Amino acid sequence: MNEFRQIFLDGLWRNNPGLTQMLGICPLLAVSNTLINGLSLGIATSLVLIATSALVSLTRRWLFFELRLPMFVLIIASLVTVVELLFQAFFYELYLGLGIFVPLIVTNCLILGRAEVFASHRAWLPSAADGLAQGAGFTLVLVVLGGLREIIGRGSLLHGADMLFGRGAAALEITILPGNNGLLMVLLPPGAFLSLALLVALKNHLTGLQTARQTSKALLHADAEAAG
Amino acid sequence: MDTEPSKGFPSMRLLVPVVSLVLLAALGAALIAATDQLTRKRVAENEAAQIMKVLDALLPEGGYDNSPHLDVIRLTGAELPASNAAVPVYRARRAGAPVTAILTVIAPDGYVGSIRLLVGIRVDGTISGVRALEHRETPGLGDNIELGRSDWIRLFDGRSIEDPAPAAWLTRRDGGDFDQISGATVTSRAVIAAVRDSLIYFAENRDLLFSEPVDLEVR
């Protein structure tokens, strides 16, 4: 079980796709203008990531080393098309809203990266878990970034919830700054870069604090042993 | 096919990976085809519902009895000014008589690329409404042409090519009769000109627009 703890710790925090590996930044920046947009692209990407990782792992004995990249891309492209069709059938408004970014999941380096680094030489269960963990980490960044940019840029939260959860969920939208008074810059591309940079800085700061604490603890321990 | 690995160029060493790649591609295609079969009906329903939702806003409630999203003809750029792609025109009728035509109009000169509009024109030549379908105008400024963001697009409701006269279909800044969206003069100019041109086109081709047989290729 320890293996799975490591996998999830890596995906969600230590080796987070958006904040540490810096993979899949293009859709991350483009779609994180509202929380719901971010959440839905996160879910779509995670679905593809889990299925790709499991499939690559299951077929890894039959994959030719020299041909593995085209084979990965074939698997990813097929699965993305399936997810796109499912979105078109069951979340049509979201499909319209996310536009080109659903088919573009094919080009998200995160998926190819996990297939290459993890799934192509691990058993299927850890691989699927890695897909889930990395997908959840990616979704987490999309949701936090989308939420922050939506609050500051539009003055609302959960706008468009009905597109994801059905008609009744329209009431979930919260107006935080009444009268369309958001800071527009945050919704535009520069705001996306700046917000992500702030999140990365925060993560580095927290990681730095943690390392410092561990080092001082280790030093104290060593001191105590030396004294004892 | 050469089966001896040592002889000839296309040896087994090369053949096996190629065949497996082709097999994988075939498997992927089969998976997509199966999903497509399962979702096709639902997707078509979604698309029709989406079109109807937009068209409904431009049509009198209960004032028509056909299915406008199926009563479609396609206009090419040569016919409709300011567009070079084939665009659909939806027609609403009551007991067979024309009620409203909804033209898809492309304004080519928006601030960022072209703006796709729906212009609903009643048979008497007055506008039942205009809606922005697709655009890439600046968020916060040009995107005020969307009804969800400002009421500007309602300026056109009830207008016709005589109200005001064609020469006055300009922004106030240019000496015309229409308020511009502040900070988005280019966007406003593009939309006003496109609506004016579609009214002129409608005035000249009204009877043809309604009598043309349905083009089945367009949904």
XYZ file of C-alpha atoms in Angstrom:
447
model
C 0.000 0.000 0.000
C 2.973 2.240 0.607
C 3.574 2.249 -3.170
C 0.149 3.775 -3.788
C 0.705 6.382 -1.069
C 3.859 7.442 -2.883
C 2.031 7.537 -6.221
C -0.702 9.819 -4.880
C 1.681 12.019 -2.927
C 3.689 12.476 -6.135
C 0.685 13.248 -8.349
C -1.088 15.602 -5.974
C 1.849 17.468 -4.486
C 5.523 16.508 -4.792
C 5.610 15.937 -8.542
C 2.406 17.806 -9.421
C 1.957 18.057 -13.238
C 0.999 21.751 -13.257
C 3.182 23.132 -10.466
C 6.352 20.998 -10.608
C 6.580 19.069 -13.881
C 5.092 22.061 -15.750
C 3.400 19.749 -18.246
C 0.181 20.558 -20.102
C 0.534 24.269 -19.336
C -1.135 25.446 -22.569
C -4.621 24.064 -21.831
C -4.069 24.810 -18.146
C -3.627 28.521 -18.847
C -6.260 28.757 -21.564
C -9.155 27.005 -19.847
C -8.690 28.052 -16.220
C -10.860 31.182 -16.554
C -13.680 29.721 -14.473
C -13.768 26.943 -11.901
C -16.255 24.837 -13.877
C -14.252 25.111 -17.125
C -11.128 24.036 -15.249
C -12.900 21.175 -13.499
C -14.386 19.810 -16.721
C -11.136 19.871 -18.687
C -9.464 18.282 -15.651
C -12.004 15.456 -15.632
C -11.667 14.882 -19.393
C -7.868 14.844 -19.176
C -7.939 12.486 -16.168
C -10.231 10.033 -17.969
C -7.830 9.867 -20.915
C -4.826 9.651 -18.603
C -6.186 6.745 -16.527
C -7.285 4.761 -19.593
C -4.034 5.425 -21.474
C -1.833 4.446 -18.535
C -3.756 1.215 -17.939
C -3.787 0.310 -21.651
C -0.107 1.077 -22.185
C 0.760 -1.020 -19.138
C -1.405 -3.961 -20.248
C 0.090 -3.971 -23.760
C 3.658 -3.103 -22.739
C 4.972 -6.599 -23.567
C 3.801 -6.282 -27.169
C 5.016 -2.735 -27.729
C 8.124 -2.398 -29.860
C 10.687 -0.194 -28.216
C 11.480 1.720 -31.402
C 7.805 2.172 -32.214
C 6.563 3.048 -28.749
C 5.957 6.762 -29.432
C 3.664 6.262 -32.455
C 1.923 3.473 -30.544
C 1.347 5.682 -27.492
C 0.049 8.473 -29.710
C -2.325 6.056 -31.479
C -3.714 4.865 -28.144
C -4.041 8.414 -26.793
C -5.665 9.760 -29.970
C -8.238 6.929 -30.029
C -9.144 7.470 -26.383
C -9.374 11.257 -26.741
C -11.772 10.862 -29.665
C -13.908 8.520 -27.558
C -13.962 11.031 -24.666
C -14.795 13.827 -27.118
C -17.760 11.858 -28.475
C -18.955 11.134 -24.930
C -18.748 14.839 -24.034
C -20.644 15.680 -27.210
C -23.367 13.223 -26.236
C -23.681 13.877 -22.512
C -22.207 17.333 -21.777
C -22.965 19.166 -25.012
C -22.779 22.715 -23.630
C -19.438 21.990 -22.003
C -18.232 20.501 -25.264
C -19.117 23.800 -26.971
C -17.532 25.807 -24.174
C -14.228 23.922 -24.062
C -14.048 23.976 -27.849
C -10.701 22.992 -29.319
C -9.212 22.053 -25.944
C -10.936 18.644 -25.771
C -9.383 17.324 -29.037
C -6.128 19.026 -28.027
C -5.829 16.668 -25.036
C -3.983 14.442 -27.535
C -1.106 16.887 -27.497
C -0.954 17.187 -23.704
C 2.607 16.061 -22.938
C 1.500 14.936 -19.493
C -0.248 11.870 -20.941
C 2.623 10.850 -23.215
C 5.027 11.571 -20.377
C 3.297 9.287 -17.888
C 3.026 6.508 -20.498
C 6.764 6.758 -21.152
C 8.025 7.307 -17.604
C 5.637 5.140 -15.623
C 3.117 2.924 -17.412
C 5.464 1.376 -19.990
C 7.343 -0.572 -17.297
C 4.887 -1.013 -14.403
C 1.915 -3.303 -13.710
C -1.527 -2.074 -14.756
C -2.919 -1.284 -11.307
C -0.128 1.055 -10.201
C -0.205 2.557 -13.706
C -3.924 3.290 -13.523
C -3.397 4.681 -10.011
C -0.617 6.901 -11.358
C -2.957 8.109 -14.106
C -5.602 8.897 -11.494
C -3.121 10.617 -9.175
C -1.524 12.737 -11.919
C -4.954 13.542 -13.370
C -6.211 14.570 -9.936
C -3.133 16.743 -9.419
C -3.687 18.413 -12.798
C -7.400 18.887 -12.030
C -6.578 20.348 -8.616
C -4.392 23.052 -10.174
C -7.038 23.760 -12.843
C -9.743 24.113 -10.176
C -7.701 26.326 -7.825
C -6.460 28.508 -10.695
C -9.932 28.626 -12.293
C -11.568 29.459 -8.965
C -9.119 32.257 -8.151
C -9.291 33.789 -11.623
C -13.089 33.560 -11.619
C -13.429 35.266 -8.214
C -11.008 38.081 -9.046
C -11.812 38.418 -12.747
C -15.590 37.964 -12.881
C -16.580 38.356 -9.247
C -18.412 35.047 -9.235
C -17.825 31.418 -8.349
C -19.202 28.230 -9.929
C -20.514 30.081 -13.002
C -21.877 27.539 -15.485
C -22.312 24.743 -12.933
C -25.471 23.728 -14.801
C -23.364 22.714 -17.810
C -21.683 20.021 -15.735
C -24.290 19.003 -13.144
C -27.606 19.606 -14.947
C -30.162 22.390 -14.891
C -30.762 22.491 -11.126
C -27.130 23.359 -10.454
C -27.454 26.839 -11.990
C -28.429 28.008 -8.482
C -24.966 27.027 -7.221
C -23.434 30.133 -8.765
C -22.275 32.572 -6.094
C -21.892 36.275 -6.824
C -19.013 37.652 -4.804
C -18.506 41.081 -6.349
C -21.927 42.294 -7.540
C -22.339 44.234 -10.783
C -19.686 42.728 -13.056
C -16.854 44.485 -11.227
C -14.096 41.944 -11.760
C -10.511 42.765 -12.577
C -10.573 41.943 -16.284
C -6.818 41.482 -16.603
C -6.976 38.301 -14.545
C -9.239 36.660 -17.170
C -6.916 37.588 -20.050
C -3.783 35.577 -20.940
C -1.360 37.748 -18.871
C -3.516 37.127 -15.818
C -3.316 33.390 -16.456
C 0.482 33.450 -16.515
C 0.705 35.674 -13.424
C -1.766 33.567 -11.419
C 0.035 30.333 -12.276
C 3.377 31.936 -11.393
C 2.008 32.952 -7.982
C 0.738 29.405 -7.364
C 4.124 27.927 -8.331
C 5.880 30.421 -6.041
C 3.555 29.474 -3.175
C 4.236 25.784 -3.738
C 8.003 26.347 -3.827
C 7.771 28.416 -0.654
C 5.841 25.677 1.175
C 8.230 22.993 -0.065
C 11.145 25.148 1.071
C 9.649 25.531 4.559
C 9.112 21.785 4.757
C 12.692 21.013 3.736
C 14.043 23.556 6.227
C 11.965 21.996 9.008
C 13.154 18.504 8.137
C 16.771 19.631 7.993
C 16.611 21.362 11.370
C 14.848 18.318 12.839
C 17.581 16.059 11.488
C 20.243 18.410 12.862
C 18.566 18.454 16.295
C 18.406 14.678 16.191
C 22.085 14.453 15.282
C 22.930 16.937 18.061
C 20.928 14.933 20.585
C 22.701 11.752 19.534
C 26.075 13.407 19.714
C 25.238 14.794 23.161
C 23.796 11.473 24.342
C 5.313 -11.818 -49.271
C 8.828 -12.720 -48.274
C 8.839 -15.100 -45.328
C 12.553 -15.741 -45.087
C 14.010 -13.315 -42.587
C 17.517 -13.262 -44.028
C 16.605 -12.723 -47.673
C 15.178 -9.636 -49.359
C 14.500 -6.160 -48.036
C 11.125 -6.461 -46.280
C 12.263 -8.949 -43.688
C 10.130 -10.220 -40.817
C 12.049 -7.940 -38.500
C 10.515 -5.004 -40.284
C 7.168 -6.573 -41.072
C 6.042 -7.517 -37.567
C 6.210 -4.025 -36.075
C 4.459 -2.539 -39.100
C 1.658 -5.098 -38.924
C 1.244 -4.554 -35.201
C 1.070 -0.784 -35.711
C -1.608 -1.267 -38.361
C -3.500 -3.631 -36.048
C -3.362 -1.100 -33.232
C -4.680 1.608 -35.554
C -7.505 -0.707 -36.655
C -8.378 -1.424 -33.026
C -8.461 2.283 -32.241
C -10.669 2.942 -35.260
C -13.035 0.141 -34.188
C -13.295 1.623 -30.697
C -14.110 5.058 -32.109
C -16.645 3.619 -34.576
C -18.406 1.748 -31.765
C -18.578 4.871 -29.564
C -19.825 6.882 -32.520
C -22.598 4.366 -33.159
C -23.671 4.499 -29.507
C -23.632 8.295 -29.223
C -24.675 9.397 -32.717
C -28.396 9.758 -32.011
C -27.828 11.717 -28.818
C -25.296 14.020 -30.436
C -27.692 14.801 -33.305
C -30.456 15.566 -30.786
C -28.110 17.848 -28.851
C -27.116 19.742 -31.993
C -30.717 20.232 -33.097
C -31.736 21.343 -29.591
C -28.859 23.821 -29.500
C -29.850 25.372 -32.843
C -33.520 25.487 -31.829
C -32.646 27.217 -28.557
C -30.889 30.031 -30.419
C -33.509 30.252 -33.187
C -36.395 30.271 -30.700
C -35.240 33.585 -29.249
C -35.616 35.201 -32.679
C -39.055 33.759 -33.479
C -42.520 34.738 -32.234
C -43.722 32.260 -29.638
C -46.397 30.077 -31.226
C -46.253 32.228 -34.367
C -44.947 29.422 -36.579
C -45.790 25.763 -37.074
C -42.865 24.270 -39.034
C -39.420 23.181 -37.805
C -37.168 26.098 -38.813
C -33.963 24.213 -38.004
C -34.894 21.713 -40.743
C -36.274 24.268 -43.212
C -32.832 25.408 -44.312
C -31.193 26.726 -47.427
C -27.549 27.488 -47.918
C -26.277 30.805 -49.232
C -22.827 31.235 -50.682
C -20.628 34.303 -50.488
C -21.526 35.382 -54.000
C -25.132 35.771 -52.902
C -24.899 37.165 -49.390
C -22.565 40.143 -48.987
C -19.733 40.072 -46.459
C -19.288 36.325 -46.283
C -17.345 33.882 -48.364
C -18.412 30.647 -46.683
C -21.704 28.895 -47.328
C -24.034 29.931 -44.512
C -27.428 28.537 -43.541
C -30.699 30.480 -43.634
C -33.511 29.099 -41.438
C -37.120 29.752 -42.396
C -40.137 29.889 -40.100
C -43.620 29.519 -41.594
C -47.200 29.402 -40.392
C -49.619 27.289 -42.416
C -47.079 27.421 -45.239
C -46.903 31.221 -45.337
C -43.539 32.872 -44.585
C -43.117 34.377 -41.094
C -39.433 35.003 -40.410
C -36.116 34.232 -42.085
C -33.068 33.828 -39.867
C -29.889 34.582 -41.784
C -26.442 33.524 -40.669
C -24.301 36.549 -41.386
C -20.545 36.843 -41.123
C -19.109 40.257 -40.334
C -15.573 39.937 -41.727
C -14.122 43.033 -40.061
C -14.399 42.476 -36.313
C -11.584 43.559 -34.007
C -10.243 39.981 -33.928
C -11.260 38.130 -37.083
C -14.829 37.666 -38.197
C -18.028 37.716 -36.159
C -20.781 35.201 -36.888
C -24.267 36.578 -36.337
C -27.824 35.348 -36.596
C -30.153 38.014 -37.987
C -33.879 37.314 -37.755
C -35.930 39.306 -40.300
C -39.739 39.213 -40.373
C -41.491 38.970 -43.707
C -42.361 42.705 -43.457
C -38.638 43.554 -43.375
C -38.359 44.432 -39.668
C -35.740 42.786 -37.471
C -36.990 40.256 -34.919
C -33.582 40.115 -33.279
C -29.847 39.752 -33.752
C -27.574 37.376 -31.809
C -23.804 36.875 -31.814
C -23.069 33.208 -32.515
C -19.268 33.098 -32.626
C -16.603 35.734 -32.186
C -13.192 36.355 -30.666
C -13.692 39.983 -29.629
C -11.922 41.344 -26.545
C -13.411 40.066 -23.263
C -14.960 42.961 -21.347
C -15.194 45.267 -24.376
C -16.113 43.720 -27.726
C -17.814 40.721 -26.166
C -20.619 43.063 -25.054
C -22.262 42.106 -28.352
C -23.329 38.931 -26.484
C -26.793 39.280 -25.004
C -25.639 37.709 -21.734
C -23.168 40.568 -21.217
C -25.027 43.678 -22.373
C -28.282 44.668 -24.049
C -26.526 46.447 -26.914
C -27.523 43.869 -29.539
C -31.203 44.676 -28.793
C -30.705 48.093 -30.444
C -31.592 46.380 -33.700
C -34.945 44.945 -32.555
C -37.771 46.232 -34.743
C -35.492 48.228 -37.048
C -35.663 47.929 -40.840
C -33.745 49.249 -43.820
C -35.996 52.363 -43.803
C -35.602 52.860 -40.055
C -33.106 54.445 -40.148
C -32.225 55.035 -43.815
C -29.245 52.990 -45.071
C -26.910 55.994 -44.844
C -27.600 56.295 -41.098
C -26.640 52.664 -40.299
C -23.442 53.891 -38.637
C -22.256 54.459 -35.093
C -23.018 57.864 -33.558
C -19.307 58.629 -33.669
C -19.448 58.165 -37.463
C -22.579 60.339 -37.667
C -25.115 57.507 -37.694
C -28.056 56.462 -35.541
C -26.582 53.684 -33.395
C -24.747 53.932 -30.083
C -21.376 52.234 -30.200
C -20.206 49.949 -27.408
C -17.740 52.119 -25.515
C -14.202 50.895 -26.085
C -15.294 48.668 -28.949
C -16.010 50.974 -31.877
C -14.489 48.576 -34.410
C -16.695 45.734 -33.191
C -19.807 47.945 -33.235
C -19.085 49.159 -36.779
C -18.627 45.579 -38.021
C -21.920 44.380 -36.530
C -23.948 47.406 -37.660
C -22.651 47.092 -41.251
C -23.325 43.347 -41.357
C -26.911 43.785 -40.112
C -27.510 46.594 -42.624
C -26.163 44.469 -45.497
C -28.333 41.519 -44.562
C -31.414 43.809 -44.505
C -30.536 45.083 -47.985
C -30.028 41.527 -49.191
C -33.346 40.463 -47.664
C -35.224 43.379 -49.276
C -33.894 42.412 -52.700
C -34.314 38.634 -52.421
C -37.237 38.109 -50.033
C -39.445 35.965 -52.217
C -36.569 33.848 -53.453
C -35.366 33.254 -49.867
C -38.686 31.738 -48.868
C -39.435 29.819 -52.081
C -36.049 28.099 -52.516
C -36.382 24.322 -51.863
C -34.818 22.921 -48.691
C -31.129 22.090 -48.945
C -30.873 18.699 -47.284
C -27.114 18.800 -46.907
C -27.298 21.507 -44.283
C -28.742 20.812 -40.895
